[in-house]
Amino acid sequence: MNEFFLTNFSIQDWLIVAMYLVGVALAGILAHRYISNVSDYMVGGRGSGTALNIANYIATGLCLVTIMYASIESFRKGFSYMMIGLLCVPVGLFVGITGFVVRPLRSLQLLTIPEFFEKRFDKQTRVVAGAICALAGILNMGLFPKMGATFITYATGLGATGNAEMVNWVTSLMIVLVLIYTAMGGMVSVIVTDFIQFFILGIGMGVGMLFCLTHPDLGWTRIITALSEHRGEMAFNPFHPDSYGWLYMAWMAVVTVGATVCWGPEASRALTTKDEKTTKRTFLYSAPSALARTGIPAFWAIAAFCFYSQHEEMARYFFPDGLSGTPVHAEQAMPLFMGKIVPVGLLGVLTAGMMAAFMSTHSSYFLCWSSVIVRDVIGPLRRRPLSDKAQILITRFNITWIAIFLLVWGIWYKLPDSVWTYMAVTGNIYLSGSATILIGGIYWKRASKAGALAALGAGLLSIAGVFLEPIQRIVPWLSTELLGLGNYALCALLFIVVSLFFPDRKQSELQENQL
Amino acid sequence: MKYWIIFWTVTFFLSLGIFYLTVLLIIPFGIRDLWWLFKLLNDRKTAAETKEPKQSDSSIDRDNGQ
């Protein structure tokens, strides 16, 4: 047994985690009694009030992969990473105050975002957007289980026993539980469980923060001093050449706007509310805390850096080239640190909180992508419309195969290590094209279906990001951020030019009464 | 670097405070919303069981005659 990886996690903590898992699964399963039609199943009957919708919005957006990614990045780049979370604040406030994109979407009483494309352009655009949306979304989930498993391995101390298969079984169990309650109760189960998970997650994050700020080896001043001494300005200034730089931040600003209004699981919260006012309030009231949602796990990783810098063996393990050098095993740093500083009992609460983050995102993603496949790909391609019962049945089938795909792809299959490239690229495949045509479709009267299809096609070029390393051997100046930003620019350019050259012969009803 | 440290200290703790204020406010109001949602869904289900089955209320389904 490797004592280096031992943590405070004990049998009491496993009991807390088990109680949480049983409780949340039961609540999710019982909620299925309230389903009576496809609108109840896919958008919770459009009955969500402001507070409930905000809780759901936050729980969906704050997944364990976000927490893990935030901690990996901050372990490398300190506070600079928090600028990405900070970008969400003005974007969310703007969307919340003006109702930009989300208000018109809610007013149309849609069940999915791609439905808008049929109303504004045509059926073909809806099917193409739906297919790309589902493909990108499901691929984007590919790393979720792996990141969840990494957290559990190092926070629970299972890394010390080398019992990797046990971690796979725990992660598989969580996915199966989410699959059962989401397939049974649809959005109603998602709303109920997300609300419980929001509460558990809030407590778990609070526990983590408390110990980072009050531990005798840590505290705010010690953490800041350690970081500034060893990592220098790049750990605080995101525009520093050794940190992210301006271009990367510009790309992130564009991604933030696109994701806020167009990324299915989160943007679909605009559709679940009882009215347009509640939709606007959801974005407005959740915006100010956006930084804390990524900032808290980022701070845990910064505190981990301070902790490891005081322990020679650990410092050598994570920073073989010295504390100012590039860290290795960054994904293990935060979970291992939390497992070492949080005491028995509270560590179970923290882990249950992280499992809540894992499950709440999976449930929303499962339902969102499955609904898109049924409503926007299968439905429009059929001559006869699907009944409510058939739509719910096919959605349940889709949730099951997406879960099976995740189990095989994300846990048992070894994925490449580049977490962020994978996430950003798969997200961009859909976002770059769809966000462009969604915004253009709502606010530009001359937008045409030819332009929309051209932009969606251009978005597929983002797949090149997966193969960036071999491409960079030929084009060495091509960076991830340049490719990402360039792709958005290309989509927008093609959308405008093609729309101007190939206008629609017949205007849609929406075009005539431009929103 | 000094200004960046001040910036992050102020911004981070402000955001942390807002986050926990949001959490504290959302819990009681969220429970109220959840109760209201259950009541709404239950009433709709009862109405659907006593009358003919309710179809999707999506505007696009109405357009397609579904």
mmCIF file with all atom_site columns, C-alpha atoms in Angstrom, chain B residues 3-63:
data_model
loop_
_atom_site.group_PDB
_atom_site.id
_atom_site.type_symbol
_atom_site.label_atom_id
_atom_site.label_alt_id
_atom_site.label_comp_id
_atom_site.label_asym_id
_atom_site.label_entity_id
_atom_site.label_seq_id
_atom_site.pdbx_PDB_ins_code
_atom_site.Cartn_x
_atom_site.Cartn_y
_atom_site.Cartn_z
_atom_site.occupancy
_atom_site.B_iso_or_equiv
_atom_site.pdbx_formal_charge
_atom_site.auth_seq_id
_atom_site.auth_comp_id
_atom_site.auth_asym_id
_atom_site.auth_atom_id
_atom_site.pdbx_PDB_model_num
ATOM 1  C CA . TYR B 1 3  ? -2.776  45.025 -7.804  1.00 0.00 ? 3  TYR B CA 1
ATOM 2  C CA . TRP B 1 4  ? -3.716  41.628 -9.206  1.00 0.00 ? 4  TRP B CA 1
ATOM 3  C CA . ILE B 1 5  ? -3.527  40.155 -5.681  1.00 0.00 ? 5  ILE B CA 1
ATOM 4  C CA . ILE B 1 6  ? -5.815  42.908 -4.344  1.00 0.00 ? 6  ILE B CA 1
ATOM 5  C CA . PHE B 1 7  ? -8.128  42.416 -7.313  1.00 0.00 ? 7  PHE B CA 1
ATOM 6  C CA . TRP B 1 8  ? -8.465  38.653 -6.759  1.00 0.00 ? 8  TRP B CA 1
ATOM 7  C CA . THR B 1 9  ? -8.820  39.017 -2.979  1.00 0.00 ? 9  THR B CA 1
ATOM 8  C CA . VAL B 1 10 ? -11.727 41.458 -3.330  1.00 0.00 ? 10 VAL B CA 1
ATOM 9  C CA . THR B 1 11 ? -13.370 39.701 -6.296  1.00 0.00 ? 11 THR B CA 1
ATOM 10 C CA . PHE B 1 12 ? -13.060 36.185 -4.886  1.00 0.00 ? 12 PHE B CA 1
ATOM 11 C CA . PHE B 1 13 ? -14.496 36.932 -1.441  1.00 0.00 ? 13 PHE B CA 1
ATOM 12 C CA . LEU B 1 14 ? -17.249 39.096 -2.924  1.00 0.00 ? 14 LEU B CA 1
ATOM 13 C CA . SER B 1 15 ? -18.234 36.281 -5.260  1.00 0.00 ? 15 SER B CA 1
ATOM 14 C CA . LEU B 1 16 ? -18.043 33.745 -2.421  1.00 0.00 ? 16 LEU B CA 1
ATOM 15 C CA . GLY B 1 17 ? -20.389 35.894 -0.336  1.00 0.00 ? 17 GLY B CA 1
ATOM 16 C CA . ILE B 1 18 ? -22.847 36.309 -3.217  1.00 0.00 ? 18 ILE B CA 1
ATOM 17 C CA . PHE B 1 19 ? -22.751 32.553 -3.914  1.00 0.00 ? 19 PHE B CA 1
ATOM 18 C CA . TYR B 1 20 ? -23.682 31.599 -0.354  1.00 0.00 ? 20 TYR B CA 1
ATOM 19 C CA . LEU B 1 21 ? -26.300 34.354 -0.145  1.00 0.00 ? 21 LEU B CA 1
ATOM 20 C CA . THR B 1 22 ? -27.820 32.893 -3.340  1.00 0.00 ? 22 THR B CA 1
ATOM 21 C CA . VAL B 1 23 ? -27.728 29.379 -1.832  1.00 0.00 ? 23 VAL B CA 1
ATOM 22 C CA . LEU B 1 24 ? -29.383 30.568 1.406   1.00 0.00 ? 24 LEU B CA 1
ATOM 23 C CA . LEU B 1 25 ? -32.121 32.446 -0.444  1.00 0.00 ? 25 LEU B CA 1
ATOM 24 C CA . ILE B 1 26 ? -32.766 29.725 -3.000  1.00 0.00 ? 26 ILE B CA 1
ATOM 25 C CA . ILE B 1 27 ? -33.356 26.898 -0.518  1.00 0.00 ? 27 ILE B CA 1
ATOM 26 C CA . PRO B 1 28 ? -36.626 28.182 1.091   1.00 0.00 ? 28 PRO B CA 1
ATOM 27 C CA . PHE B 1 29 ? -37.958 29.692 -2.134  1.00 0.00 ? 29 PHE B CA 1
ATOM 28 C CA . GLY B 1 30 ? -36.891 26.599 -4.092  1.00 0.00 ? 30 GLY B CA 1
ATOM 29 C CA . ILE B 1 31 ? -38.874 24.347 -1.729  1.00 0.00 ? 31 ILE B CA 1
ATOM 30 C CA . ARG B 1 32 ? -41.917 26.590 -2.282  1.00 0.00 ? 32 ARG B CA 1
ATOM 31 C CA . ASP B 1 33 ? -41.427 26.410 -6.079  1.00 0.00 ? 33 ASP B CA 1
ATOM 32 C CA . LEU B 1 34 ? -41.024 22.629 -5.916  1.00 0.00 ? 34 LEU B CA 1
ATOM 33 C CA . TRP B 1 35 ? -44.272 22.279 -3.957  1.00 0.00 ? 35 TRP B CA 1
ATOM 34 C CA . TRP B 1 36 ? -46.017 24.537 -6.479  1.00 0.00 ? 36 TRP B CA 1
ATOM 35 C CA . LEU B 1 37 ? -44.615 22.492 -9.396  1.00 0.00 ? 37 LEU B CA 1
ATOM 36 C CA . PHE B 1 38 ? -45.842 19.206 -7.900  1.00 0.00 ? 38 PHE B CA 1
ATOM 37 C CA . LYS B 1 39 ? -49.285 20.722 -7.357  1.00 0.00 ? 39 LYS B CA 1
ATOM 38 C CA . LEU B 1 40 ? -49.394 21.986 -10.963 1.00 0.00 ? 40 LEU B CA 1
ATOM 39 C CA . LEU B 1 41 ? -48.291 18.646 -12.423 1.00 0.00 ? 41 LEU B CA 1
ATOM 40 C CA . ASN B 1 42 ? -50.677 16.735 -10.194 1.00 0.00 ? 42 ASN B CA 1
ATOM 41 C CA . ASP B 1 43 ? -53.642 18.923 -11.215 1.00 0.00 ? 43 ASP B CA 1
ATOM 42 C CA . ARG B 1 44 ? -52.731 18.498 -14.878 1.00 0.00 ? 44 ARG B CA 1
ATOM 43 C CA . LYS B 1 45 ? -52.413 14.737 -14.475 1.00 0.00 ? 45 LYS B CA 1
ATOM 44 C CA . THR B 1 46 ? -55.780 14.491 -12.744 1.00 0.00 ? 46 THR B CA 1
ATOM 45 C CA . ALA B 1 47 ? -57.364 16.613 -15.485 1.00 0.00 ? 47 ALA B CA 1
ATOM 46 C CA . ALA B 1 48 ? -55.705 14.476 -18.195 1.00 0.00 ? 48 ALA B CA 1
ATOM 47 C CA . GLU B 1 49 ? -56.956 11.258 -16.599 1.00 0.00 ? 49 GLU B CA 1
ATOM 48 C CA . THR B 1 50 ? -60.532 12.473 -16.314 1.00 0.00 ? 50 THR B CA 1
ATOM 49 C CA . LYS B 1 51 ? -60.657 14.063 -19.799 1.00 0.00 ? 51 LYS B CA 1
ATOM 50 C CA . GLU B 1 52 ? -58.984 12.937 -23.038 1.00 0.00 ? 52 GLU B CA 1
ATOM 51 C CA . PRO B 1 53 ? -55.137 12.593 -22.968 1.00 0.00 ? 53 PRO B CA 1
ATOM 52 C CA . LYS B 1 54 ? -53.339 15.954 -23.303 1.00 0.00 ? 54 LYS B CA 1
ATOM 53 C CA . GLN B 1 55 ? -50.886 16.215 -26.193 1.00 0.00 ? 55 GLN B CA 1
ATOM 54 C CA . SER B 1 56 ? -47.647 18.199 -26.349 1.00 0.00 ? 56 SER B CA 1
ATOM 55 C CA . ASP B 1 57 ? -48.018 21.978 -25.873 1.00 0.00 ? 57 ASP B CA 1
ATOM 56 C CA . SER B 1 58 ? -45.007 22.708 -28.074 1.00 0.00 ? 58 SER B CA 1
ATOM 57 C CA . SER B 1 59 ? -45.731 25.442 -30.610 1.00 0.00 ? 59 SER B CA 1
ATOM 58 C CA . ILE B 1 60 ? -43.945 23.467 -33.341 1.00 0.00 ? 60 ILE B CA 1
ATOM 59 C CA . ASP B 1 61 ? -46.140 20.414 -32.699 1.00 0.00 ? 61 ASP B CA 1
ATOM 60 C CA . ARG B 1 62 ? -49.217 22.600 -33.024 1.00 0.00 ? 62 ARG B CA 1
ATOM 61 C CA . ASP B 1 63 ? -47.856 23.949 -36.323 1.00 0.00 ? 63 ASP B CA 1
#
